[in-house]
Amino acid sequence: MTTRSCLLPPSIIRPGGRPLLSTGRAAARAALIALSGLLWVGALATPPPSSLRGADAACVNCHRRSGLGSIEGHIAIPPIAGPYLFVPRGERLAELGIPFVDTARINHDPYTDESLARAIRGGIGANGKTLNYLMPRYQIDDATMAELIGYLKGLRVSPSPGVSTSVLHFATIITPDADPVKRRGMLAVMNQYFVDKNNAVARTKAPTLYSSHTTMFRVERRWQLHVWELTGAPATWEAQLRKHLAAEPVFAVISGLGGSHWGPVQRFCEEQSLPCLFPNVEAPTGHDSDFYSVYFSRGVLLEAQLIARELADAAEPANRVVQVFRAGDVGVQAARDLQAARAHSGQQIVNRVLPAHATSKDLGAALRDVDAADALVLWLRPGDLSALEKVSPPTSRVWISGEMGGLEQAPLPASWRAAARMAYPVDLPGRRVVRVDYALSWFRIRKIPLLAQQVQADTYLACGLVSETLNHMVDAFVREYLIERVEMALDHRALTGYYPRLTLAPGQRFASKGGYIVRFSDPQGPRIAALGDWITP
Amino acid sequence: MTARTQATVSAALMCVGALLLTAAAAATISRSSVTYETPDVSLVRADGKRVSLPQELDDGRPVLLNFIFTTCSSICPLASRTLEEFQRKLGRGASKVHLMSISIDPEEDTPARLRAYARKFHAGPEWQYYTGTVAASLAAQRAFDVYRGEKMSHTPVTLLRSAPGKPWLRIEGFVTPDELVDDYQKLLASP
């Protein structure tokens, strides 16, 4: 048997950045079994009755990266991190300092290396009963089994860095190219949320009588926010972030604010195994295959897909697609994605890049040769949209970015409103009003100035999601478990702010998947109408 | 859209078996004969074609129906492997039964993702995958009584019907490929 470690990313070899029991090939191979199942490709497929094979048989699929288990329908998938397997019968987890996990089952004899091997190979549990059909039976040799058991024993359940007995440390990350008004709005929400949270904790007295596992293990901790403001060039951000993390270890990063670059932050979160939950980023660079970074939406990159689909579905294809965007803004990434999406269409894509300090004259010049047979896609901010007043729309096929233009508040001149359609990657105003009002009332009561409504509502939603998730986690402060529980909590969430639905899963890192194409209803004002249903491109 | 249950599922069997991973496999399966009213919704097949759910179900062949999502890492891969083995075990007979897998996470499960998923489980031409709007998927889930609130709450259910107009055999729990072949053959043989 040969290891396949050369084919795998470092995160698989070293899951969650956790040190394995030993280093080198043996440990890496054990991690492979647990996390990727790749050792079973081919020769070591599991026999009946369970017929999963290859990566589908990896432990991580059900027991998750944390090793703390999960719940699927009626099936409680127990934790397999070492401490849970070897708890002596009759002992209480709390007394052993092992966190409460709701699927932990300890009313059986503790596993030994021998009985664990029997469970993994033959599907017979510590109590002699047959394990669920969902649990594969693995045909592995003694040496591999020893490595696997060693790996499970090495899965830590002690609190992650940034967690003390009384404080949970969180960070939020702001890049130097972030909008200063949005920055103020976001920080106002976060600071107030943390004050509220800590006031609630201060009012909570430690229970003197424990009535259930949950209350027995629950330890309310204060929340402390560390604002990591980056400076200088993006190439230096990862080093700055590593310094911040070393000086101020945090459990997770909540929200955050980016400009046109977020890649270095994304890479930092993955490399450091640090949950980065729902930052305000218009063009997130992550992938569904990442683990630690999750976003509400793909933002302008989603808009690019929505517009590409419109172009593809057009009854009469446009002659050319002319995209206009400013250098250094997120329109660059959006335009690139749209171009890629139309690469095989045969349609000519023309990109007109405005210098970062372009004037309305430059904008007019960029549109000069566009004619009625062309489609025009404008990745522009409100200032540029206002400046369109001096130009007539050269074609009736115009798309603008809702995210960049300010959604229904976009100052699109009256002369352009009949021609222009807007990519709109959030729920329609009338439909989201109740969900967003919840946040707006919270801001009003706490006298938080409304500076950037969507950023502030999303920030409030991110804080609320983390708070809600932590309630489910009781005292299992493991970073991977935080991500896994966020995935689960999101599906239950009724208050989803700007978004009609939010869902995540392993391999899903963008919670809202679609958007509308809308048109302005009036020559002035914010009234819009959707041109069709919600689209998931 | 309500289901008229002719023979109710044994709740005790369902709960005892399915609750814990330590439960024995045999106890997790229960079977019942049920009549469902098919909702008149349109879905998008993995080949990108918009189709009518009633027409797909009523193409004259026996139907095996289940509900999955492609990023489900526990229950669905096992259910899909079972269907793969079911097709393999039927051999030439596989072309006589229409396998249908409907996504319960349709926004994520684009036709392209469903095609990739189908390839992974070596789905033969008679095994088709469906997505569509959230509303259409929900209507289908509710009609066949598999909607459990959210995708993570789903339970393994396999539905078999020998011909249009006949009742469905509803199998709850992890059925093995051999058991499924047996169920299918018995269903075809029954009047």
XYZ file of C-alpha atoms in Angstrom:
728
model
C 0.000 0.000 0.000
C 1.363 3.401 -0.845
C 0.366 6.663 0.685
C -1.181 9.292 -1.504
C 0.029 12.196 0.596
C 1.755 13.809 -2.327
C -1.629 14.391 -3.914
C -3.143 16.164 -0.972
C -3.181 19.704 0.312
C -1.401 20.414 3.607
C -4.723 20.892 5.400
C -5.419 17.190 4.916
C -2.054 16.095 6.163
C -2.305 18.340 9.170
C -6.027 18.694 9.886
C -6.942 21.917 11.568
C -3.283 22.652 12.090
C -3.387 20.207 14.953
C -0.215 18.380 15.774
C -0.574 14.699 15.098
C 0.618 12.222 17.660
C 3.740 11.543 15.734
C 5.126 13.107 12.645
C 6.016 11.681 9.289
C 4.452 9.157 6.985
C 2.609 7.063 9.545
C 0.748 9.998 11.043
C 0.013 11.477 7.663
C -1.426 8.147 6.556
C -3.696 7.980 9.599
C -4.924 11.490 8.877
C -5.606 10.429 5.317
C -7.857 7.633 6.466
C -9.768 9.845 8.826
C -10.060 12.844 6.589
C -9.993 11.683 3.013
C -10.529 7.950 2.983
C -8.133 7.900 0.060
C -6.327 4.829 1.258
C -9.380 2.840 0.357
C -9.494 3.813 -3.241
C -9.395 0.557 -5.128
C -8.084 -2.424 -3.235
C -9.405 -1.625 0.202
C -13.027 -0.932 -0.552
C -15.223 -1.818 2.376
C -17.187 -5.031 2.055
C -20.926 -5.457 2.516
C -23.138 -4.652 4.282
C -21.832 -1.120 4.120
C -20.760 -0.285 0.635
C -19.228 3.154 0.793
C -15.929 3.408 -0.960
C -13.003 5.727 -1.327
C -13.449 9.253 -0.049
C -17.097 8.547 0.796
C -15.919 6.182 3.527
C -13.667 8.735 5.240
C -14.382 9.204 8.943
C -14.554 12.969 8.446
C -17.768 12.746 6.402
C -19.909 11.842 9.382
C -17.787 12.492 12.451
C -16.591 15.766 10.959
C -13.209 17.434 10.982
C -13.466 18.188 14.712
C -14.099 14.506 15.429
C -16.989 15.675 17.603
C -19.752 14.075 15.539
C -22.955 15.502 14.133
C -26.652 14.847 13.736
C -28.210 13.686 10.463
C -31.944 13.300 10.634
C -32.632 10.785 13.389
C -29.061 9.595 13.464
C -26.816 10.880 16.217
C -23.254 10.476 15.022
C -21.107 10.269 18.141
C -17.778 12.016 18.744
C -14.724 9.897 17.970
C -12.113 12.224 19.407
C -10.125 10.059 21.803
C -11.452 11.316 25.139
C -15.018 10.321 24.222
C -14.031 6.792 23.233
C -12.087 6.015 26.355
C -14.265 7.549 29.107
C -14.522 5.044 31.950
C -18.065 3.805 32.464
C -19.944 5.800 35.080
C -17.639 8.799 34.896
C -19.086 12.192 34.104
C -17.538 14.080 31.230
C -17.511 17.312 33.247
C -15.508 15.765 36.034
C -12.923 14.598 33.500
C -12.772 18.051 31.913
C -14.214 16.772 28.646
C -16.591 19.197 26.901
C -20.262 18.388 26.554
C -21.220 17.201 23.074
C -24.861 16.357 22.556
C -24.212 13.173 20.585
C -21.686 11.740 23.053
C -22.747 8.331 24.343
C -20.814 7.194 27.385
C -23.184 4.631 28.837
C -21.002 1.797 27.646
C -17.675 0.290 28.545
C -14.775 2.425 27.432
C -13.179 1.314 24.217
C -9.801 -0.361 24.337
C -7.472 -0.452 21.349
C -8.741 -3.982 20.683
C -12.453 -3.195 20.941
C -11.996 -0.047 18.869
C -10.298 -2.078 16.152
C -13.230 -4.504 16.296
C -15.653 -1.601 15.868
C -13.758 -0.168 12.927
C -13.260 -3.521 11.190
C -16.351 -5.438 12.166
C -18.892 -2.834 13.207
C -19.243 -4.184 16.746
C -19.460 -1.464 19.405
C -17.855 -1.473 22.844
C -21.067 -2.879 24.317
C -21.078 -5.774 21.843
C -23.930 -4.405 19.737
C -23.796 -3.964 15.986
C -23.105 -0.397 14.941
C -25.449 1.453 12.614
C -25.448 0.430 8.963
C -24.142 3.902 8.132
C -20.837 3.084 9.823
C -18.503 1.496 7.247
C -16.501 -1.616 8.045
C -12.877 -1.006 7.201
C -10.556 -3.749 6.086
C -7.243 -2.383 7.284
C -4.092 -4.068 8.509
C -2.771 -3.900 12.057
C -0.190 -1.228 11.390
C -2.696 1.087 9.724
C -5.201 0.409 12.482
C -2.650 1.405 15.107
C -1.986 4.622 13.213
C -5.674 5.399 12.922
C -6.330 4.788 16.615
C -3.320 6.921 17.437
C -4.752 9.674 15.297
C -8.138 9.524 17.054
C -6.434 9.605 20.446
C -4.590 12.713 19.327
C -7.711 14.683 18.413
C -7.785 17.424 21.009
C -10.926 18.584 22.716
C -9.267 21.162 24.922
C -10.327 24.740 24.212
C -8.821 26.437 21.173
C -6.537 29.448 21.605
C -8.474 32.602 22.397
C -10.660 30.852 24.964
C -10.050 31.382 28.660
C -12.223 30.348 31.583
C -13.957 33.717 31.533
C -13.356 35.319 28.116
C -13.888 34.428 24.454
C -11.591 36.479 22.263
C -12.749 37.386 18.764
C -11.160 39.505 16.079
C -12.533 41.449 13.178
C -10.310 42.266 10.191
C -10.371 45.532 8.240
C -8.233 46.023 5.150
C -6.808 49.470 4.332
C -8.811 49.692 1.101
C -12.125 49.252 2.940
C -14.730 52.005 2.684
C -14.288 54.282 5.749
C -18.019 54.926 6.164
C -18.812 51.195 6.071
C -15.967 50.671 8.548
C -17.537 53.071 11.038
C -20.944 51.464 10.537
C -19.633 47.941 11.028
C -17.600 48.767 14.120
C -20.506 50.646 15.707
C -22.633 47.491 15.399
C -19.920 45.137 16.631
C -18.899 47.248 19.611
C -22.516 47.563 20.705
C -23.163 43.858 20.162
C -20.229 42.962 22.398
C -21.388 45.442 25.081
C -24.884 43.919 25.014
C -23.500 40.409 25.119
C -21.319 41.176 28.117
C -24.137 42.924 29.938
C -26.181 39.753 29.524
C -23.281 37.625 30.793
C -22.828 39.922 33.794
C -26.479 39.410 34.701
C -26.170 35.623 34.475
C -25.329 34.015 37.759
C -23.633 30.654 37.809
C -26.338 28.090 38.565
C -26.024 26.569 41.978
C -28.207 23.595 41.162
C -27.509 21.647 37.981
C -30.618 20.252 36.424
C -29.280 19.020 33.101
C -26.088 18.348 31.286
C -26.490 21.536 29.361
C -26.697 23.864 32.322
C -24.096 21.894 34.172
C -21.541 22.387 31.452
C -22.535 25.822 30.268
C -20.014 28.432 31.130
C -20.952 31.945 30.095
C -17.913 33.868 29.001
C -17.438 37.521 28.232
C -16.748 38.404 24.613
C -13.751 40.540 23.781
C -13.274 42.127 20.374
C -9.875 42.762 18.817
C -9.926 44.998 15.763
C -7.131 44.060 13.386
C -6.643 46.998 11.020
C -4.259 46.174 8.220
C -1.987 48.704 6.558
C 0.125 48.900 3.432
C 0.230 46.591 0.451
C -1.808 43.335 0.291
C 1.451 41.360 0.015
C 2.247 42.338 3.616
C -1.165 41.534 5.120
C -0.600 37.871 5.893
C 2.497 38.681 7.927
C 0.597 41.417 9.751
C -2.247 39.020 10.501
C 0.125 36.375 11.838
C 1.592 39.008 14.162
C -1.855 40.041 15.347
C -2.826 36.436 15.995
C 0.358 35.747 17.929
C -0.130 38.850 20.083
C -3.882 38.407 20.526
C -4.910 34.762 20.100
C -8.582 34.617 19.149
C -11.110 31.824 18.879
C -12.548 33.126 15.616
C -12.874 36.138 13.355
C -16.360 37.627 13.149
C -17.444 39.832 10.238
C -14.766 42.153 8.858
C -14.528 44.567 5.979
C -12.590 44.370 2.748
C -12.086 46.461 -0.347
C -10.953 44.983 -3.624
C -8.547 42.460 -2.071
C -9.479 39.752 0.379
C -7.289 36.886 -0.860
C -4.526 37.363 1.742
C -7.084 37.291 4.580
C -8.735 34.212 3.116
C -5.381 32.421 2.868
C -4.463 33.429 6.409
C -7.716 31.988 7.815
C -7.211 28.666 6.019
C -3.533 28.391 6.929
C -4.092 29.224 10.580
C -7.221 27.049 10.865
C -9.062 30.110 12.068
C -12.820 30.430 11.483
C -13.539 33.640 9.576
C -17.277 34.052 9.679
C -19.225 36.187 7.255
C -16.975 39.169 6.452
C -18.362 42.054 4.411
C -16.539 41.402 1.163
C -17.912 42.316 -2.248
C -15.692 39.915 -4.199
C -14.748 36.996 -1.939
C -11.918 34.941 -3.353
C -12.635 31.706 -1.486
C -13.764 28.370 -2.811
C -16.378 25.893 -1.698
C -13.557 23.466 -0.975
C -12.145 25.741 1.746
C -13.137 25.070 5.319
C -12.549 27.999 7.645
C -13.939 30.949 5.639
C -17.660 31.291 5.144
C -19.533 34.128 3.463
C -23.117 35.248 3.122
C -22.774 35.635 -0.653
C -20.349 35.709 -3.564
C -21.317 39.377 -4.075
C -20.275 40.837 -7.409
C -18.942 37.448 -8.524
C -22.466 36.105 -8.193
C -23.722 39.131 -10.128
C -21.284 38.257 -12.917
C -22.893 34.816 -13.150
C -26.403 36.300 -13.108
C -25.548 38.684 -15.960
C -23.720 35.963 -17.896
C -26.859 33.895 -17.729
C -28.949 36.801 -19.007
C -26.546 37.211 -21.914
C -26.726 33.506 -22.670
C -30.523 33.447 -22.547
C -30.990 36.532 -24.767
C -33.280 35.830 -27.712
C -31.098 38.032 -29.869
C -27.454 37.735 -28.829
C -25.578 40.997 -28.427
C -22.864 41.681 -30.941
C -20.280 42.541 -28.298
C -20.354 42.758 -24.511
C -18.638 45.938 -23.345
C -17.703 45.956 -19.656
C -16.739 49.198 -17.918
C -15.006 49.222 -14.546
C -12.431 51.179 -12.601
C -8.925 49.866 -12.076
C -8.388 48.667 -8.531
C -12.085 48.140 -7.755
C -13.973 44.841 -7.392
C -15.385 45.378 -10.881
C -12.053 44.006 -12.116
C -12.800 40.598 -10.582
C -16.465 40.682 -11.597
C -15.577 41.513 -15.207
C -13.005 38.726 -15.266
C -15.574 36.194 -14.002
C -18.189 37.318 -16.510
C -15.652 37.013 -19.298
C -14.744 33.503 -18.135
C -18.409 32.518 -17.965
C -18.897 33.644 -21.582
C -15.583 32.236 -22.820
C -17.149 29.485 -24.908
C -20.027 31.558 -26.250
C -18.109 33.057 -29.132
C -19.354 36.466 -28.022
C -16.749 39.218 -28.110
C -16.042 40.711 -24.680
C -14.492 44.171 -24.585
C -13.184 45.470 -21.267
C -12.904 49.238 -20.782
C -10.813 49.906 -17.703
C -11.172 53.394 -16.270
C -8.161 54.716 -14.363
C -8.746 54.807 -10.600
C -9.115 58.608 -10.773
C -11.138 58.772 -13.983
C -13.475 61.710 -14.625
C -16.936 61.702 -16.213
C -15.163 62.584 -19.453
C -13.258 59.307 -19.332
C -16.514 57.489 -18.686
C -18.093 59.122 -21.751
C -15.080 58.161 -23.823
C -15.337 54.536 -22.702
C -18.891 54.380 -24.074
C -18.279 56.276 -27.311
C -18.198 53.366 -29.772
C -20.899 51.279 -28.052
C -23.941 50.896 -30.276
C -27.438 49.392 -30.185
C -26.228 45.915 -31.156
C -23.908 45.746 -28.110
C -24.590 44.842 -24.501
C -23.137 47.131 -21.860
C -22.194 45.945 -18.377
C -21.336 48.669 -15.885
C -19.387 47.635 -12.780
C -19.605 51.150 -11.357
C -20.093 52.936 -8.041
C -22.808 55.564 -7.352
C -20.580 58.497 -8.362
C -20.023 57.060 -11.830
C -23.679 56.092 -12.207
C -24.690 59.719 -11.465
C -22.201 60.897 -14.058
C -24.011 58.891 -16.752
C -26.502 61.760 -16.863
C -24.310 63.474 -19.438
C -24.496 60.512 -21.812
C -27.446 58.790 -23.448
C -27.630 55.018 -23.158
C -26.140 53.774 -26.445
C -28.015 50.474 -26.267
C -31.163 49.129 -24.658
C -29.153 46.220 -23.253
C -27.504 47.614 -20.143
C -26.721 45.787 -16.907
C -25.456 47.422 -13.737
C -24.113 45.956 -10.509
C -26.507 46.269 -7.588
C -23.828 45.499 -5.033
C -21.527 48.253 -6.315
C -24.215 50.746 -7.341
C -26.114 50.740 -4.041
C -29.009 48.373 -4.840
C -32.324 50.236 -5.210
C -30.654 53.441 -3.953
C -28.373 53.502 -7.003
C -28.448 57.069 -8.434
C -29.096 55.914 -11.979
C -30.217 58.870 -14.139
C -33.799 58.817 -15.453
C -32.622 58.553 -19.065
C -30.933 55.215 -18.308
C -33.668 53.596 -16.261
C -35.631 52.107 -19.160
C -32.521 50.510 -20.651
C -30.780 49.294 -17.510
C -31.304 46.091 -15.613
C -29.630 45.530 -12.281
C -28.099 42.372 -10.863
C -29.589 42.187 -7.398
C -27.995 39.482 -5.204
C -30.297 39.944 -2.204
C -33.994 39.566 -1.478
C -36.409 42.194 -2.805
C -37.079 45.180 -0.496
C -40.702 44.265 0.171
C -39.831 40.693 1.031
C -36.865 41.367 3.292
C -38.395 44.293 5.171
C -39.499 42.328 8.233
C -36.183 40.494 8.551
C -34.089 43.623 8.124
C -36.341 45.719 10.379
C -35.356 43.481 13.237
C -31.771 44.693 12.888
C -32.801 48.295 12.193
C -34.894 48.442 15.369
C -31.950 47.104 17.316
C -29.779 49.900 15.864
C -32.434 52.536 16.578
C -32.914 51.575 20.209
C -29.155 51.571 20.762
C -28.690 54.831 18.859
C -26.339 53.284 16.317
C -26.086 55.641 13.320
C -27.295 54.052 10.081
C -24.298 54.557 7.804
C -24.268 51.561 5.487
C -27.455 49.591 5.923
C -26.526 46.283 4.319
C -23.051 46.105 5.862
C -24.514 46.892 9.255
C -27.393 44.434 8.910
C -24.990 41.699 7.727
C -22.623 42.446 10.607
C -25.467 42.205 13.096
C -26.533 38.924 11.484
C -22.980 37.534 11.703
C -22.740 38.400 15.411
C -26.157 36.862 16.042
C -25.241 33.663 14.224
C -22.036 33.226 16.217
C -23.866 33.887 19.476
C -26.616 31.412 18.619
C -24.108 28.782 17.519
C -22.084 29.137 20.691
C -25.215 28.442 22.720
C -25.449 25.052 20.980
C -21.770 24.356 21.520
C -21.991 24.655 25.328
C -18.336 24.344 26.368
C -16.812 22.572 23.347
C -14.702 25.505 22.184
C -13.021 23.825 19.246
C -12.606 25.959 16.124
C -13.582 23.244 13.650
C -16.656 22.469 15.722
C -17.652 26.153 15.545
C -17.684 25.957 11.740
C -19.588 22.670 11.781
C -22.202 24.033 14.166
C -22.579 27.237 12.122
C -23.359 25.004 9.131
C -26.081 23.299 11.137
C -27.466 26.442 12.808
C -27.846 28.324 9.559
C -30.488 25.969 8.177
C -32.677 26.637 11.218
C -32.306 30.391 11.039
C -35.520 32.305 10.310
C -34.056 35.805 10.499
C -31.719 35.907 7.532
C -31.499 39.675 7.002
C -31.058 40.672 3.386
C -31.091 37.073 2.142
C -34.145 34.901 1.454
C -32.370 31.729 2.581
C -29.000 30.856 4.037
C -27.643 27.335 3.885
C -24.222 25.792 4.244
C -22.889 22.248 4.260
C -19.505 20.595 3.893
C -18.364 21.893 0.521
C -20.655 24.937 0.621
C -19.016 28.149 1.741
C -21.392 30.788 0.337
C -24.684 30.744 2.173
C -26.950 32.663 -0.213
C -26.838 31.223 -3.708
C -28.807 33.471 -6.002
C -30.270 36.815 -6.928
C -32.745 38.701 -9.060
C -32.491 40.787 -12.160
C -34.493 43.945 -11.465
C -35.458 47.146 -13.223
C -36.299 50.572 -11.783
C -40.037 51.218 -11.863
C -39.882 55.019 -11.924
C -37.672 57.753 -13.433
C -36.604 58.638 -9.895
C -36.623 56.942 -6.556
C -35.901 53.450 -5.269
C -38.940 51.516 -6.510
C -37.806 48.380 -8.366
C -39.493 45.381 -9.968
C -38.020 41.926 -10.448
C -37.810 40.670 -14.035
C -38.590 37.078 -13.204
C -37.911 34.758 -10.302
C -34.935 34.350 -7.994
C -32.151 32.847 -10.084
C -29.413 30.507 -8.888
C -26.901 30.592 -11.715
C -50.948 17.201 -1.661
C -51.590 15.132 1.422
C -50.558 11.519 1.582
C -53.201 8.921 2.302
C -51.517 6.263 4.267
C -52.982 2.834 3.674
C -50.800 0.996 6.090
C -49.127 3.204 8.599
C -45.479 2.989 9.342
C -44.548 1.327 12.552
C -43.310 4.265 14.548
C -41.698 2.083 17.145
C -39.558 0.286 14.603
C -38.475 3.569 13.052
C -37.413 5.215 16.275
C -35.680 2.336 17.972
C -33.538 1.580 14.981
C -32.718 4.954 13.602
C -31.966 6.892 16.744
C -28.443 5.807 17.450
C -25.458 4.735 15.504
C -25.159 1.867 17.945
C -28.525 0.470 16.938
C -28.662 -2.752 14.986
C -29.065 -2.420 11.241
C -32.027 -4.733 10.852
C -34.199 -2.716 13.187
C -33.880 0.438 11.113
C -35.982 -0.645 8.159
C -39.728 -0.394 7.929
C -41.993 -0.820 4.933
C -45.438 0.498 4.206
C -47.783 0.777 1.244
C -48.833 4.347 0.620
C -50.721 6.317 -2.022
C -49.429 9.791 -2.819
C -50.920 12.542 -4.901
C -48.224 13.721 -7.290
C -47.942 17.518 -7.310
C -48.031 19.174 -10.711
C -44.640 20.818 -10.470
C -41.926 21.241 -13.019
C -38.358 20.268 -12.230
C -35.072 20.631 -14.062
C -33.460 17.347 -15.026
C -29.679 16.974 -14.780
C -29.498 17.265 -18.577
C -30.851 20.816 -18.159
C -34.285 20.043 -19.566
C -37.375 21.382 -17.780
C -39.713 18.463 -17.144
C -43.006 17.764 -15.425
C -42.752 15.637 -12.273
C -45.995 13.727 -12.969
C -44.841 12.939 -16.520
C -41.433 11.753 -15.344
C -43.065 9.509 -12.762
C -45.736 8.193 -15.113
C -43.637 7.147 -18.103
C -45.061 3.642 -17.826
C -42.069 1.997 -16.160
C -41.724 1.004 -12.516
C -40.200 3.886 -10.567
C -37.732 4.054 -7.728
C -37.670 7.506 -6.143
C -35.442 9.031 -3.493
C -34.317 12.463 -2.305
C -30.678 13.494 -1.908
C -28.345 16.454 -1.961
C -24.876 16.399 -3.423
C -23.002 17.956 -0.486
C -24.589 15.517 1.962
C -21.634 13.523 3.188
C -23.253 10.813 5.298
C -26.690 9.431 4.452
C -26.864 10.273 0.741
C -23.630 8.630 -0.432
C -24.780 5.388 1.176
C -28.263 5.684 -0.337
C -26.735 6.436 -3.745
C -24.317 3.523 -3.483
C -27.285 1.298 -2.756
C -29.008 2.447 -5.949
C -25.784 1.957 -7.898
C -25.582 -1.634 -6.641
C -29.299 -2.083 -7.297
C -28.768 -1.135 -10.944
C -25.731 -3.390 -11.183
C -27.515 -6.356 -9.651
C -30.458 -5.962 -12.020
C -28.064 -6.167 -14.947
C -30.014 -5.967 -18.187
C -33.210 -5.583 -16.199
C -31.964 -2.201 -14.968
C -33.276 -0.533 -18.104
C -36.827 -1.490 -17.140
C -36.937 0.580 -13.953
C -36.767 4.351 -13.822
C -34.602 5.609 -10.941
C -35.293 9.195 -9.898
C -33.280 11.199 -7.364
C -34.644 14.636 -6.507
C -32.410 17.221 -4.815
C -33.551 18.661 -1.493
C -30.906 21.409 -1.840
C -31.830 22.608 -5.326
C -30.117 25.994 -5.149
C -26.758 24.344 -4.615
C -27.433 21.338 -6.800
C -27.234 22.767 -10.289
C -27.688 20.369 -13.222
C -23.885 20.332 -13.647
C -23.352 19.328 -10.013
C -25.996 16.619 -10.342
C -24.310 15.255 -13.469
C -20.998 15.043 -11.620
C -22.720 13.307 -8.714
C -24.408 10.846 -11.081
C -21.054 10.007 -12.670
C -19.565 9.319 -9.251
C -22.221 6.668 -8.651
C -22.004 5.292 -12.193
C -25.646 6.113 -12.758
C -26.918 4.264 -15.824
C -29.151 6.053 -18.334
C -32.286 4.991 -16.465
C -31.205 6.829 -13.309
C -31.977 10.505 -13.513
C -31.403 13.404 -11.157
C -33.627 16.448 -10.721
C -33.341 19.956 -9.336
C -35.480 23.072 -9.809
C -36.769 25.904 -7.696
C -36.833 25.633 -3.923
C -40.637 25.733 -4.078
C -40.801 22.845 -6.561
C -38.425 20.697 -4.532
C -40.384 21.425 -1.357
C -43.657 20.524 -3.072
C -42.185 17.188 -4.160
C -40.731 16.515 -0.697
C -44.017 17.330 1.001
C -46.042 15.245 -1.455
C -43.936 12.174 -0.655
C -43.735 12.965 3.059
C -39.962 13.306 3.204
C -39.794 16.994 4.133
C -38.266 17.275 7.584
C -37.754 21.026 7.936
C -34.241 21.379 6.575
C -31.756 19.369 4.613
C -29.776 18.210 7.643
C -32.913 16.655 9.141
C -33.508 14.313 6.235
C -33.970 10.591 6.779
C -33.270 7.716 4.388
C -36.444 6.915 2.471
C -36.761 4.867 -0.716
C -40.026 4.760 -2.655
C -40.914 2.089 -5.200
C -43.934 1.849 -7.477
C -44.592 -0.889 -9.997
C -46.769 1.153 -12.385
C -48.679 4.441 -12.590
C -51.797 4.345 -10.444
C -50.410 1.670 -8.125
C -49.568 2.413 -4.476
C -45.986 3.126 -3.455
C -43.856 0.865 -1.332
C -42.239 3.198 1.181
C -39.012 1.893 2.713
C -37.688 3.820 5.698
C -34.108 3.228 6.769
C -30.979 1.900 5.131
C -32.087 -0.889 2.844
C -29.318 -3.058 1.389
C -29.024 -3.534 -2.389
C -30.077 -7.190 -2.052
C -33.124 -6.265 -0.015
C -34.006 -3.593 -2.520
C -33.807 -6.010 -5.448
C -35.982 -8.385 -3.473
C -38.517 -5.650 -2.687
C -38.589 -4.631 -6.334
C -39.135 -8.133 -7.641
C -41.856 -8.841 -5.103
C -43.575 -5.592 -5.993
C -43.562 -6.456 -9.700
C -44.899 -9.934 -8.962
C -47.742 -8.677 -6.788
C -51.075 -8.122 -8.538
